[in-house]
Coordinates of C-alpha atoms (C1' of nucleotides) in Angstrom, one line a residue:
Chain A
M1 CA -22.5 -55.6 -17.6
S2 CA -23.0 -52.5 -15.5
V3 CA -22.7 -49.0 -16.8
P4 CA -19.1 -47.9 -16.6
I5 CA -18.5 -45.4 -13.9
R6 CA -16.3 -42.5 -14.9
N7 CA -13.0 -42.6 -13.3
P8 CA -13.1 -39.8 -10.8
T9 CA -9.4 -39.0 -11.3
W10 CA -10.0 -38.6 -15.0
V11 CA -12.9 -36.2 -14.4
S12 CA -10.8 -34.0 -12.1
K13 CA -7.9 -34.1 -14.5
R14 CA -10.2 -32.9 -17.3
R15 CA -11.5 -30.1 -15.1
L16 CA -8.0 -29.1 -14.2
L17 CA -7.1 -28.9 -17.8
E18 CA -10.1 -26.8 -18.6
Q19 CA -9.1 -24.5 -15.8
K20 CA -5.6 -24.3 -17.2
I21 CA -6.9 -23.5 -20.7
S22 CA -9.0 -20.6 -19.5
D23 CA -6.1 -19.3 -17.4
L24 CA -3.7 -19.5 -20.4
H25 CA -3.5 -15.7 -20.7
R26 CA -2.0 -15.6 -17.3
C27 CA 0.9 -17.9 -18.2
S28 CA 4.2 -16.2 -17.8
S29 CA 6.5 -18.7 -19.6
L30 CA 6.6 -20.4 -23.0
N31 CA 7.2 -23.8 -21.3
Q32 CA 4.0 -23.6 -19.4
V33 CA 2.1 -22.8 -22.6
K34 CA 3.8 -25.7 -24.4
Q35 CA 2.9 -28.1 -21.6
I36 CA -0.7 -27.2 -21.7
H37 CA -0.7 -27.5 -25.5
A38 CA 0.7 -31.0 -25.1
Q39 CA -2.1 -31.9 -22.7
V40 CA -4.7 -30.4 -25.1
L41 CA -3.4 -32.7 -27.9
K42 CA -3.5 -35.7 -25.6
A43 CA -7.0 -34.9 -24.5
N44 CA -8.0 -34.4 -28.2
L45 CA -9.3 -30.9 -27.5
H46 CA -7.2 -29.2 -30.1
R47 CA -10.1 -28.9 -32.7
E48 CA -12.2 -26.8 -30.3
S49 CA -12.4 -23.1 -31.4
F50 CA -12.3 -21.8 -27.8
V51 CA -9.2 -23.9 -27.0
G52 CA -7.6 -22.7 -30.2
Q53 CA -8.3 -19.0 -29.4
K54 CA -6.7 -19.4 -26.0
L55 CA -3.6 -21.1 -27.3
I56 CA -3.1 -18.7 -30.2
A57 CA -3.3 -15.8 -27.8
A58 CA -0.9 -17.4 -25.4
F59 CA 1.7 -18.3 -28.0
S60 CA 1.4 -14.9 -29.6
L61 CA 2.2 -13.3 -26.3
C62 CA 5.4 -15.4 -26.2
R63 CA 6.1 -14.2 -29.7
Q64 CA 5.8 -17.8 -31.0
M65 CA 3.7 -17.0 -34.0
T66 CA 4.8 -20.2 -35.8
L67 CA 3.2 -22.2 -33.0
A68 CA 0.2 -20.0 -33.0
V69 CA -0.4 -20.5 -36.7
N70 CA 0.1 -24.3 -36.2
V71 CA -2.7 -24.3 -33.7
F72 CA -4.9 -22.4 -36.1
N73 CA -4.2 -24.8 -38.9
Q74 CA -5.4 -27.7 -36.8
I75 CA -8.9 -26.4 -36.7
Q76 CA -10.9 -27.4 -39.8
D77 CA -13.6 -24.8 -40.1
P78 CA -12.4 -21.8 -38.2
D79 CA -15.2 -19.4 -37.1
V80 CA -15.0 -15.6 -37.0
L81 CA -13.8 -15.6 -33.4
L82 CA -10.8 -17.8 -34.3
Y83 CA -10.0 -15.6 -37.3
N84 CA -10.2 -12.5 -35.1
T85 CA -7.9 -14.1 -32.6
L86 CA -5.2 -14.8 -35.2
I87 CA -5.6 -11.3 -36.7
R88 CA -5.2 -9.7 -33.4
A89 CA -2.1 -11.9 -32.6
H90 CA -0.4 -10.7 -35.8
V91 CA -1.3 -7.1 -35.0
R92 CA 0.1 -7.5 -31.6
N93 CA 3.4 -8.9 -33.0
S94 CA 3.7 -5.9 -35.3
E95 CA 2.9 -8.0 -38.4
P96 CA 0.1 -6.0 -40.1
L97 CA 0.7 -7.7 -43.4
L98 CA 0.1 -11.1 -42.0
A99 CA -3.0 -9.8 -40.2
F100 CA -4.4 -8.7 -43.5
S101 CA -3.5 -12.0 -45.2
V102 CA -5.5 -13.8 -42.6
F103 CA -8.4 -11.4 -43.1
F104 CA -8.3 -12.1 -46.9
E105 CA -8.2 -15.8 -46.2
M106 CA -11.2 -15.4 -44.0
Q107 CA -13.1 -13.7 -46.8
D108 CA -12.1 -16.3 -49.3
S109 CA -13.5 -19.1 -47.1
G110 CA -16.8 -17.3 -46.8
V111 CA -16.6 -16.3 -43.2
C112 CA -18.1 -12.9 -42.5
A113 CA -16.2 -10.2 -40.6
D114 CA -18.0 -9.0 -37.5
N115 CA -17.8 -5.7 -35.5
F116 CA -14.6 -6.9 -33.8
T117 CA -12.7 -7.7 -37.0
Y118 CA -12.5 -4.1 -38.3
P119 CA -11.2 -2.4 -35.2
F120 CA -8.4 -5.0 -35.1
L121 CA -7.5 -4.3 -38.7
L122 CA -7.7 -0.6 -38.2
K123 CA -5.3 -0.9 -35.4
A124 CA -2.8 -2.5 -37.8
C125 CA -3.1 0.6 -40.0
S126 CA -0.8 3.2 -38.7
G127 CA 1.8 5.0 -40.7
K128 CA 1.6 6.6 -44.1
V129 CA 1.5 3.5 -46.2
W130 CA -1.6 2.2 -44.7
V131 CA -4.0 4.9 -45.7
R132 CA -5.0 2.7 -48.7
V133 CA -6.0 0.0 -46.3
V134 CA -8.2 2.3 -44.3
E135 CA -9.8 3.3 -47.6
M136 CA -10.4 -0.4 -48.4
I137 CA -12.0 -1.0 -45.0
H138 CA -14.0 2.2 -45.6
A139 CA -15.3 0.9 -48.9
Q140 CA -16.2 -2.5 -47.3
V141 CA -18.1 -1.1 -44.3
E142 CA -19.9 1.3 -46.7
K143 CA -20.9 -1.6 -48.9
M144 CA -22.3 -3.5 -45.9
G145 CA -24.2 -0.6 -44.6
F146 CA -22.2 -0.4 -41.4
C147 CA -21.9 3.3 -41.8
L148 CA -25.4 3.8 -40.5
D149 CA -24.1 3.0 -37.1
I150 CA -22.5 6.2 -36.0
F151 CA -19.8 4.2 -34.2
V152 CA -18.3 3.2 -37.6
P153 CA -17.8 6.6 -39.2
N154 CA -16.5 7.9 -35.9
S155 CA -13.8 5.3 -35.7
L156 CA -13.0 5.8 -39.4
I157 CA -12.3 9.5 -38.7
D158 CA -9.9 8.4 -36.0
S159 CA -8.2 5.9 -38.2
Y160 CA -7.8 8.3 -41.1
F161 CA -6.1 10.7 -38.8
K162 CA -3.8 8.0 -37.6
C163 CA -2.5 7.8 -41.2
G164 CA -0.9 11.3 -40.7
L165 CA -1.3 13.9 -43.3
D166 CA -2.4 11.4 -46.0
G167 CA -5.6 10.7 -44.2
V168 CA -6.7 14.2 -43.3
A169 CA -8.7 14.8 -46.5
A170 CA -10.5 11.5 -46.2
A171 CA -11.3 12.1 -42.5
R172 CA -12.8 15.5 -43.4
K173 CA -14.9 13.8 -46.1
V174 CA -16.3 11.2 -43.7
F175 CA -17.2 14.0 -41.3
E176 CA -18.9 16.0 -44.0
V177 CA -21.0 13.3 -45.5
M178 CA -22.1 11.7 -42.2
A179 CA -25.9 11.4 -41.9
E180 CA -25.8 12.6 -38.3
R181 CA -23.0 13.9 -36.1
D182 CA -22.7 13.5 -32.4
T183 CA -20.3 15.1 -30.0
V184 CA -17.9 12.2 -30.5
S185 CA -17.7 12.9 -34.2
W186 CA -16.9 16.6 -33.6
N187 CA -14.4 15.7 -30.9
S188 CA -12.7 13.1 -33.1
M189 CA -12.3 15.7 -35.8
I190 CA -10.9 18.3 -33.4
G191 CA -8.5 15.8 -31.8
G192 CA -7.3 14.6 -35.2
L193 CA -6.7 18.2 -36.5
V194 CA -4.8 19.0 -33.3
K195 CA -2.7 15.8 -33.9
V196 CA -1.7 16.9 -37.4
G197 CA -1.0 20.4 -36.2
E198 CA -4.0 22.1 -37.8
L199 CA -4.8 24.1 -34.7
G200 CA -6.6 26.9 -36.5
E201 CA -9.0 24.6 -38.2
A202 CA -9.5 22.7 -35.0
R203 CA -10.4 25.9 -33.3
R204 CA -12.9 26.8 -36.0
L205 CA -14.7 23.5 -35.6
F206 CA -14.6 23.9 -31.8
D207 CA -16.3 27.3 -32.1
E208 CA -18.7 25.9 -34.7
M209 CA -19.9 22.8 -32.9
P210 CA -23.4 22.9 -31.5
E211 CA -22.7 21.5 -28.1
R212 CA -19.3 21.3 -26.4
D213 CA -18.6 18.9 -23.5
T214 CA -15.5 18.8 -21.3
V215 CA -13.8 16.5 -23.8
S216 CA -14.1 19.1 -26.5
W217 CA -12.6 21.7 -24.2
N218 CA -9.8 19.4 -23.1
T219 CA -9.0 18.5 -26.7
I220 CA -8.6 22.1 -27.9
L221 CA -6.8 23.0 -24.7
D222 CA -4.3 20.2 -25.5
G223 CA -3.9 21.8 -29.0
Y224 CA -2.7 25.0 -27.5
V225 CA -0.5 23.2 -25.0
K226 CA 1.1 21.1 -27.8
A227 CA 1.7 24.3 -29.8
G228 CA 3.5 25.7 -26.8
E229 CA 1.0 28.5 -26.5
M230 CA 0.7 28.4 -22.8
N231 CA -0.8 31.9 -22.4
A232 CA -3.7 31.1 -24.8
A233 CA -4.1 27.7 -23.1
F234 CA -4.3 29.4 -19.7
E235 CA -7.0 31.8 -20.9
L236 CA -9.0 28.9 -22.3
F237 CA -8.5 27.0 -19.1
E238 CA -9.9 29.8 -17.0
K239 CA -12.9 30.2 -19.4
M240 CA -13.9 26.5 -19.3
P241 CA -17.4 25.9 -17.9
A242 CA -16.2 22.7 -16.1
R243 CA -12.7 21.3 -15.4
N244 CA -11.9 17.7 -14.7
V245 CA -8.6 16.0 -13.8
V246 CA -7.7 15.8 -17.5
S247 CA -8.0 19.6 -18.0
W248 CA -5.7 20.2 -15.0
S249 CA -3.2 17.5 -16.1
T250 CA -3.0 19.0 -19.5
M251 CA -2.1 22.3 -18.1
V252 CA 0.4 20.8 -15.6
L253 CA 2.1 18.9 -18.5
G254 CA 2.2 22.1 -20.6
Y255 CA 4.0 24.1 -18.0
S256 CA 6.4 21.2 -17.3
K257 CA 7.2 20.8 -21.0
A258 CA 7.8 24.6 -21.2
G259 CA 10.3 24.2 -18.4
D260 CA 8.2 26.1 -15.8
M261 CA 8.1 23.6 -13.0
D262 CA 7.1 26.3 -10.5
M263 CA 3.9 27.1 -12.4
A264 CA 3.3 23.4 -12.9
R265 CA 3.6 22.8 -9.2
I266 CA 1.2 25.7 -8.3
L267 CA -1.5 24.1 -10.5
F268 CA -0.7 20.7 -9.3
D269 CA -1.2 21.7 -5.7
K270 CA -4.4 23.5 -6.6
M271 CA -6.0 20.5 -8.3
P272 CA -9.1 19.5 -6.5
V273 CA -8.8 15.8 -7.6
K274 CA -5.6 14.0 -8.5
N275 CA -5.0 10.6 -10.0
L276 CA -1.9 8.8 -11.1
V277 CA -1.4 10.9 -14.2
P278 CA -0.7 14.3 -12.7
W279 CA 1.6 12.7 -10.1
T280 CA 3.5 11.0 -12.9
I281 CA 3.7 14.2 -14.9
M282 CA 5.2 16.2 -11.9
I283 CA 7.7 13.5 -10.8
S284 CA 8.8 12.9 -14.4
G285 CA 9.1 16.6 -15.0
Y286 CA 11.3 17.1 -12.0
A287 CA 13.4 14.0 -12.8
E288 CA 13.8 15.0 -16.4
K289 CA 15.2 18.3 -15.4
G290 CA 17.6 16.7 -13.0
L291 CA 15.8 18.1 -10.0
A292 CA 16.4 15.0 -8.0
K293 CA 15.4 16.3 -4.6
D294 CA 12.0 17.6 -5.8
A295 CA 11.4 14.4 -7.7
I296 CA 12.2 12.2 -4.7
N297 CA 10.1 14.3 -2.3
L298 CA 7.1 14.1 -4.5
Y299 CA 7.7 10.4 -5.1
N300 CA 7.7 9.8 -1.3
Q301 CA 4.5 11.8 -1.0
M302 CA 2.9 9.8 -3.6
E303 CA 3.8 6.6 -1.8
E304 CA 2.6 8.0 1.5
A305 CA -0.7 8.9 -0.1
G306 CA -1.1 5.2 -0.8
L307 CA -1.2 5.5 -4.6
K308 CA -0.3 2.3 -6.4
F309 CA 1.5 3.1 -9.6
D310 CA 0.8 1.5 -13.0
D311 CA 3.0 0.8 -15.9
G312 CA 2.5 4.3 -17.3
T313 CA 3.8 5.9 -14.1
V314 CA 6.8 3.6 -13.9
I315 CA 7.8 3.9 -17.5
S316 CA 7.5 7.7 -17.5
I317 CA 9.6 8.2 -14.4
L318 CA 12.2 5.7 -15.5
S319 CA 12.7 7.3 -18.8
A320 CA 12.9 10.7 -17.1
C321 CA 15.6 9.2 -14.9
A322 CA 17.5 7.9 -17.9
V323 CA 17.5 11.4 -19.5
S324 CA 19.2 13.0 -16.5
G325 CA 21.1 10.1 -15.0
L326 CA 19.1 9.8 -11.8
L327 CA 20.2 6.3 -10.9
G328 CA 19.1 6.7 -7.3
L329 CA 15.5 7.4 -8.1
G330 CA 15.5 4.8 -10.8
K331 CA 16.7 2.2 -8.4
R332 CA 14.0 3.2 -5.9
V333 CA 11.3 2.8 -8.6
H334 CA 12.8 -0.6 -9.5
A335 CA 12.6 -1.6 -5.8
S336 CA 9.0 -0.5 -5.6
I337 CA 8.1 -2.6 -8.6
E338 CA 9.8 -5.7 -7.2
R339 CA 7.9 -5.2 -4.0
T340 CA 4.5 -5.0 -5.6
R341 CA 4.6 -7.5 -8.4
F342 CA 6.0 -10.8 -9.4
K343 CA 7.1 -10.0 -13.0
C344 CA 7.5 -6.7 -14.9
S345 CA 5.7 -6.3 -18.1
T346 CA 7.8 -6.1 -21.2
P347 CA 7.6 -2.3 -21.6
V348 CA 8.6 -1.8 -17.9
S349 CA 11.6 -4.1 -18.3
N350 CA 12.6 -2.2 -21.4
A351 CA 12.4 1.1 -19.5
L352 CA 14.5 -0.4 -16.7
I353 CA 17.2 -1.7 -19.2
D354 CA 17.3 1.8 -20.8
M355 CA 17.5 3.6 -17.4
Y356 CA 20.3 1.3 -16.0
A357 CA 22.2 1.5 -19.3
K358 CA 22.0 5.3 -19.6
C359 CA 22.8 5.7 -15.9
G360 CA 26.0 3.7 -16.5
S361 CA 24.9 0.5 -14.6
L362 CA 25.4 -2.0 -17.4
E363 CA 25.4 -5.0 -15.1
N364 CA 21.9 -4.2 -13.9
A365 CA 20.7 -3.6 -17.4
L366 CA 22.1 -6.9 -18.5
S367 CA 20.6 -8.8 -15.6
I368 CA 17.1 -7.3 -16.3
F369 CA 17.5 -8.2 -20.0
H370 CA 18.5 -11.8 -19.3
G371 CA 15.8 -12.3 -16.7
M372 CA 13.0 -11.2 -19.1
V373 CA 10.3 -13.7 -19.8
R374 CA 9.0 -12.1 -23.0
K375 CA 11.6 -9.9 -24.8
D376 CA 10.6 -7.8 -27.7
V377 CA 12.5 -5.9 -30.4
V378 CA 12.7 -2.9 -28.1
S379 CA 14.4 -5.0 -25.4
W380 CA 17.1 -6.1 -27.8
N381 CA 17.5 -2.6 -29.2
A382 CA 17.8 -1.1 -25.7
I383 CA 20.5 -3.6 -24.6
I384 CA 22.4 -3.5 -27.9
Q385 CA 22.4 0.3 -27.7
G386 CA 23.4 0.2 -24.1
L387 CA 26.4 -2.1 -24.7
A388 CA 27.4 0.0 -27.8
M389 CA 27.2 3.2 -25.8
H390 CA 29.7 1.8 -23.2
G391 CA 32.2 0.6 -25.7
H392 CA 31.2 -3.1 -25.7
G393 CA 30.8 -3.1 -29.5
E394 CA 31.7 -6.7 -30.0
K395 CA 29.3 -7.9 -27.3
A396 CA 26.6 -5.8 -28.9
L397 CA 27.2 -7.4 -32.3
Q398 CA 27.1 -10.8 -30.7
L399 CA 23.7 -10.0 -29.2
F400 CA 22.6 -8.8 -32.6
S401 CA 23.2 -12.2 -34.1
R402 CA 21.6 -14.0 -31.2
M403 CA 18.6 -11.8 -31.6
K404 CA 18.3 -13.0 -35.2
G405 CA 18.8 -16.6 -34.1
E406 CA 15.9 -16.3 -31.7
G407 CA 13.6 -15.1 -34.5
F408 CA 13.4 -11.4 -33.8
V409 CA 13.2 -9.1 -36.8
P410 CA 15.7 -6.2 -36.6
D411 CA 14.2 -2.8 -37.3
K412 CA 15.6 0.6 -38.0
V413 CA 16.4 1.3 -34.4
T414 CA 18.3 -2.0 -34.2
F415 CA 20.6 -0.8 -37.0
V416 CA 21.3 2.5 -35.3
G417 CA 22.5 0.4 -32.3
V418 CA 24.5 -2.0 -34.6
L419 CA 26.2 0.8 -36.5
C420 CA 26.9 2.7 -33.2
A421 CA 28.5 -0.5 -31.8
C422 CA 30.7 -0.7 -34.9
T423 CA 31.8 2.9 -34.3
H424 CA 32.6 2.4 -30.7
A425 CA 34.6 -0.8 -31.4
G426 CA 36.4 0.8 -34.4
F427 CA 34.9 -1.8 -36.8
V428 CA 34.7 0.4 -39.9
D429 CA 34.4 -2.3 -42.5
E430 CA 31.9 -4.3 -40.5
G431 CA 29.9 -1.0 -40.2
L432 CA 29.9 -0.6 -44.0
H433 CA 28.8 -4.2 -44.3
Y434 CA 25.8 -3.7 -42.1
F435 CA 25.0 -0.4 -43.7
H436 CA 24.7 -2.0 -47.1
A437 CA 23.0 -5.2 -45.7
M438 CA 20.3 -3.4 -43.9
E439 CA 18.2 -2.6 -46.9
R440 CA 19.3 -5.5 -49.1
D441 CA 19.0 -8.3 -46.5
Y442 CA 16.5 -6.9 -44.0
G443 CA 14.4 -4.5 -46.0
V444 CA 15.2 -1.6 -43.7
P445 CA 16.1 1.4 -45.8
P446 CA 18.7 3.7 -44.2
E447 CA 17.3 6.9 -42.7
V448 CA 19.1 10.1 -41.7
E449 CA 20.1 8.6 -38.4
H450 CA 21.9 5.7 -40.1
Y451 CA 23.8 8.1 -42.3
G452 CA 24.7 10.0 -39.2
C453 CA 26.2 6.8 -37.7
M454 CA 28.1 6.2 -40.9
V455 CA 29.5 9.7 -41.0
D456 CA 30.7 9.2 -37.4
L457 CA 32.1 5.7 -38.2
L458 CA 34.0 6.9 -41.2
G459 CA 35.0 10.1 -39.6
R460 CA 36.4 8.5 -36.4
G461 CA 38.1 5.9 -38.5
G462 CA 40.1 8.6 -40.3
R463 CA 38.2 8.1 -43.6
L464 CA 37.2 11.8 -43.7
K465 CA 37.0 11.9 -47.5
E466 CA 34.6 9.0 -47.6
A467 CA 32.5 10.6 -44.9
F468 CA 32.3 13.8 -47.0
R469 CA 31.4 11.8 -50.1
L470 CA 28.7 10.0 -48.2
V471 CA 27.1 13.3 -47.0
H472 CA 27.2 14.8 -50.5
S473 CA 25.7 11.7 -52.2
M474 CA 23.1 10.8 -49.6
P475 CA 19.5 10.8 -51.0
L476 CA 18.2 12.6 -47.8
E477 CA 18.7 16.2 -46.7
P478 CA 21.6 16.2 -44.1
N479 CA 20.5 17.7 -40.8
A480 CA 22.3 19.6 -38.1
I481 CA 23.5 16.4 -36.5
I482 CA 25.1 15.1 -39.7
W483 CA 27.0 18.4 -40.2
G484 CA 27.9 18.4 -36.5
T485 CA 29.3 14.9 -36.7
L486 CA 31.3 15.8 -39.7
L487 CA 32.6 18.9 -37.9
G488 CA 33.6 16.6 -35.0
A489 CA 35.5 14.4 -37.4
C490 CA 37.3 17.4 -38.8
R491 CA 38.3 18.5 -35.4
M492 CA 39.6 15.0 -34.6
H493 CA 41.8 15.1 -37.6
S494 CA 42.7 18.8 -37.4
A495 CA 41.1 19.4 -40.8
T496 CA 40.5 23.2 -40.4
G497 CA 39.7 23.9 -44.0
L498 CA 37.1 21.2 -44.3
A499 CA 35.7 22.3 -41.0
E500 CA 35.0 25.8 -42.3
E501 CA 33.2 24.4 -45.3
V502 CA 31.0 22.4 -43.0
F503 CA 30.4 25.3 -40.8
D504 CA 29.3 27.4 -43.8
R505 CA 26.7 24.8 -44.5
L506 CA 25.5 24.9 -40.9
V507 CA 25.2 28.7 -40.9
K508 CA 23.4 28.7 -44.3
S509 CA 20.8 26.2 -43.2
E510 CA 20.5 28.0 -39.8
L511 CA 21.5 24.8 -38.1
S512 CA 24.4 26.2 -36.0
D513 CA 24.0 25.7 -32.3
S514 CA 26.3 26.3 -29.4
G515 CA 27.6 22.8 -29.6
N516 CA 28.7 23.1 -33.1
L517 CA 30.1 26.6 -32.4
S518 CA 32.1 25.3 -29.5
M519 CA 33.4 22.5 -31.7
L520 CA 34.6 25.0 -34.3
S521 CA 36.2 27.2 -31.7
N522 CA 38.1 24.1 -30.5
I523 CA 39.3 23.5 -34.0
Y524 CA 40.6 27.0 -34.3
A525 CA 42.2 26.8 -30.8
A526 CA 44.0 23.6 -31.8
A527 CA 45.3 25.2 -35.0
G528 CA 46.4 28.3 -33.0
D529 CA 44.1 30.6 -34.9
W530 CA 43.2 32.8 -32.0
D531 CA 41.4 35.6 -34.0
N532 CA 38.8 33.2 -35.3
F533 CA 38.6 31.5 -31.9
A534 CA 37.7 34.8 -30.3
N535 CA 35.2 35.5 -33.0
I536 CA 33.4 32.2 -32.5
R537 CA 33.4 32.6 -28.7
L538 CA 31.7 36.0 -29.1
R539 CA 29.1 34.4 -31.3
M540 CA 28.5 31.7 -28.8
K541 CA 27.6 34.2 -26.2
S542 CA 24.8 35.6 -28.4
T543 CA 23.4 32.3 -29.6
S544 CA 23.6 30.3 -26.4
I545 CA 20.7 32.3 -25.1
Q546 CA 18.5 31.2 -28.0
K547 CA 19.4 27.6 -28.1
P548 CA 20.1 25.4 -25.1
S549 CA 23.3 23.5 -25.4
G550 CA 23.5 19.8 -24.8
G551 CA 25.2 18.4 -21.7
S552 CA 25.3 15.5 -19.4
S553 CA 24.6 15.0 -15.7
I554 CA 25.1 12.4 -13.1
E555 CA 23.6 11.8 -9.7
V556 CA 25.8 11.0 -6.7
D557 CA 24.3 10.6 -3.3
D558 CA 21.0 12.3 -4.4
E559 CA 22.9 15.3 -5.8
V560 CA 22.9 16.0 -9.5
H561 CA 26.1 17.2 -11.1
E562 CA 25.5 18.9 -14.5
F563 CA 28.0 19.5 -17.2
T564 CA 27.6 21.6 -20.4
V565 CA 29.8 22.9 -23.1
F566 CA 32.6 25.2 -21.8
D567 CA 31.0 25.1 -18.4
R568 CA 33.4 25.5 -15.5
S569 CA 30.9 26.2 -12.8
H570 CA 31.3 22.9 -11.0
P571 CA 33.3 23.3 -7.8
K572 CA 35.7 20.5 -8.8
S573 CA 35.9 21.7 -12.4
D574 CA 39.7 21.9 -12.4
R575 CA 40.2 18.4 -11.2
I576 CA 37.6 17.1 -13.7
Y577 CA 39.2 18.7 -16.7
K578 CA 42.6 17.6 -15.5
T579 CA 41.4 14.0 -15.3
I580 CA 39.8 14.2 -18.7
D581 CA 43.0 15.5 -20.2
G582 CA 45.0 12.7 -18.5
L583 CA 42.6 10.1 -19.9
G584 CA 42.9 11.6 -23.3
Q585 CA 46.6 11.4 -23.2
H586 CA 46.5 7.9 -21.9
I587 CA 44.2 6.9 -24.8
N588 CA 46.4 8.6 -27.3
K589 CA 49.4 6.7 -26.0
L590 CA 47.5 3.4 -26.3
T591 CA 46.3 4.1 -29.8
T592 CA 49.6 5.4 -31.2
S593 CA 51.5 2.5 -29.8
S594 CA 49.3 -0.2 -31.3
Chain B
dA1 C1' -13.3 11.1 -28.6
dT2 C1' -9.5 14.2 -23.9
dA3 C1' -4.1 14.1 -19.7
dG4 C1' 1.4 10.5 -18.2
dG5 C1' 4.4 5.7 -20.8
dG6 C1' 9.7 1.8 -23.8
dT7 C1' 14.4 1.6 -28.1
dT8 C1' 16.9 6.4 -32.5
dA9 C1' 23.3 8.9 -34.7
dG10 C1' 27.1 14.3 -33.1

DNA sequence: ATAGGGTTAG
């Protein structure tokens, strides 16, 4: 019998599968991944570590962690690479606890962590609770002698600062006891101190350090910018021995955030080298402030300069459009994305949903949402919020239950949307139900935002006493929004006496702003108390200078129309207010007749 | 280790 010749079709099939496996990370749909998984099982390749790594990563990108874990369990003696892949998958899916349980499992089975394992774990540790975990990792790397490698203490400093205030002392300690410090160690300390708002100490270290590089200068510069001290920042900026694109961008952002777009533009024009970031900062700055013409001009220039934008650019500009209702620019950005790539990334789609919803184009928001390949919690939150905002409370609640059905875990933002949906649909009892269920059934303790929603829900539902009781009994300190909401409820039900009580609290806690003042003046006006009305209006004149009042804006044909409290500067102001009054009467008629 | 970036109540 002759030696069997390999079937050429079989060989090419096998090659094709291997190619598919190594391209798994490029798969855009769950079905494709499932198909390849089936082929892997048929070819009996599912016990290979490399194949497992690829499949786990691909399933985790589709949020199919059950499938990812199944793949993992098929492999008998997982190596460190496979463990790392699963750890990273859990971290990516915001499941730090599961990531750690895999890590412990790995230790129990005697597989040693490598230099990749700890960075993945450290990435899972953000937020206050996790400082203990950084401490645990710290102890382990210390025990294994990893701390002799300067890379390790440097990243520990960074991780401790990521724990917020709880980690600051430990970060200082690591820095103090380090055998040797390099510029990165100093810069990490300065950056961390800036992040937690310890600008003074950051500056002391900056002055103390033996050798400063441009990163050191940029970091301390950012500290002054974040503190809003633009004069000090500018002084530093002029003194710097060398400036790079980061230094200039930091200054441009600072002026933009301070509302000084002219100064931001002067520096932007002067920059010797620009990359995407300063362009993004400028366009977003204009867009956020409703300066549609400037934003669009610069956007055109950026396109003409042949710059291809990345996710950061797109997200930043879209969220600025959402703030000021620049639907026109938002649509242009959307069109540019569609031209340049096949599918949007999840964060970009999320930004699009939010932009369309906030600009009032719910159909577009919904079509982006339904067309998404990989939704995440944020996608659901954004669409639930968008539907709620536009009065589709019932639809929002339907999506909430679908979200759970598809295996997504609601978070605190989801419940803000859900409660908001109940308010807008007038579902007071459902709202109370969700409010009680969120901690009990979902492990999400209510925060001040949720109490705010409840005050609004009860207040609008005419259950003013319950709203008051909730505010007085809540375990958290009520903020200006809570009192303002309560004040609004008082106005709605002409409860002048209660309103005064609320307002006293606002004044005492120095939380009164022009919005709340105008609300109180409306209450007096409605009650015919013109003396108090005049009093409040006088007060508004003096406080409105200190505190900017809230408002809304909308873009029509590249022109932005802005509206703030008591503002009648719009040329069609009379007609607008007449229309609003008409609508109000119409609504009253409908609600009293039903 | 430094600059821009998604969802949060009135």
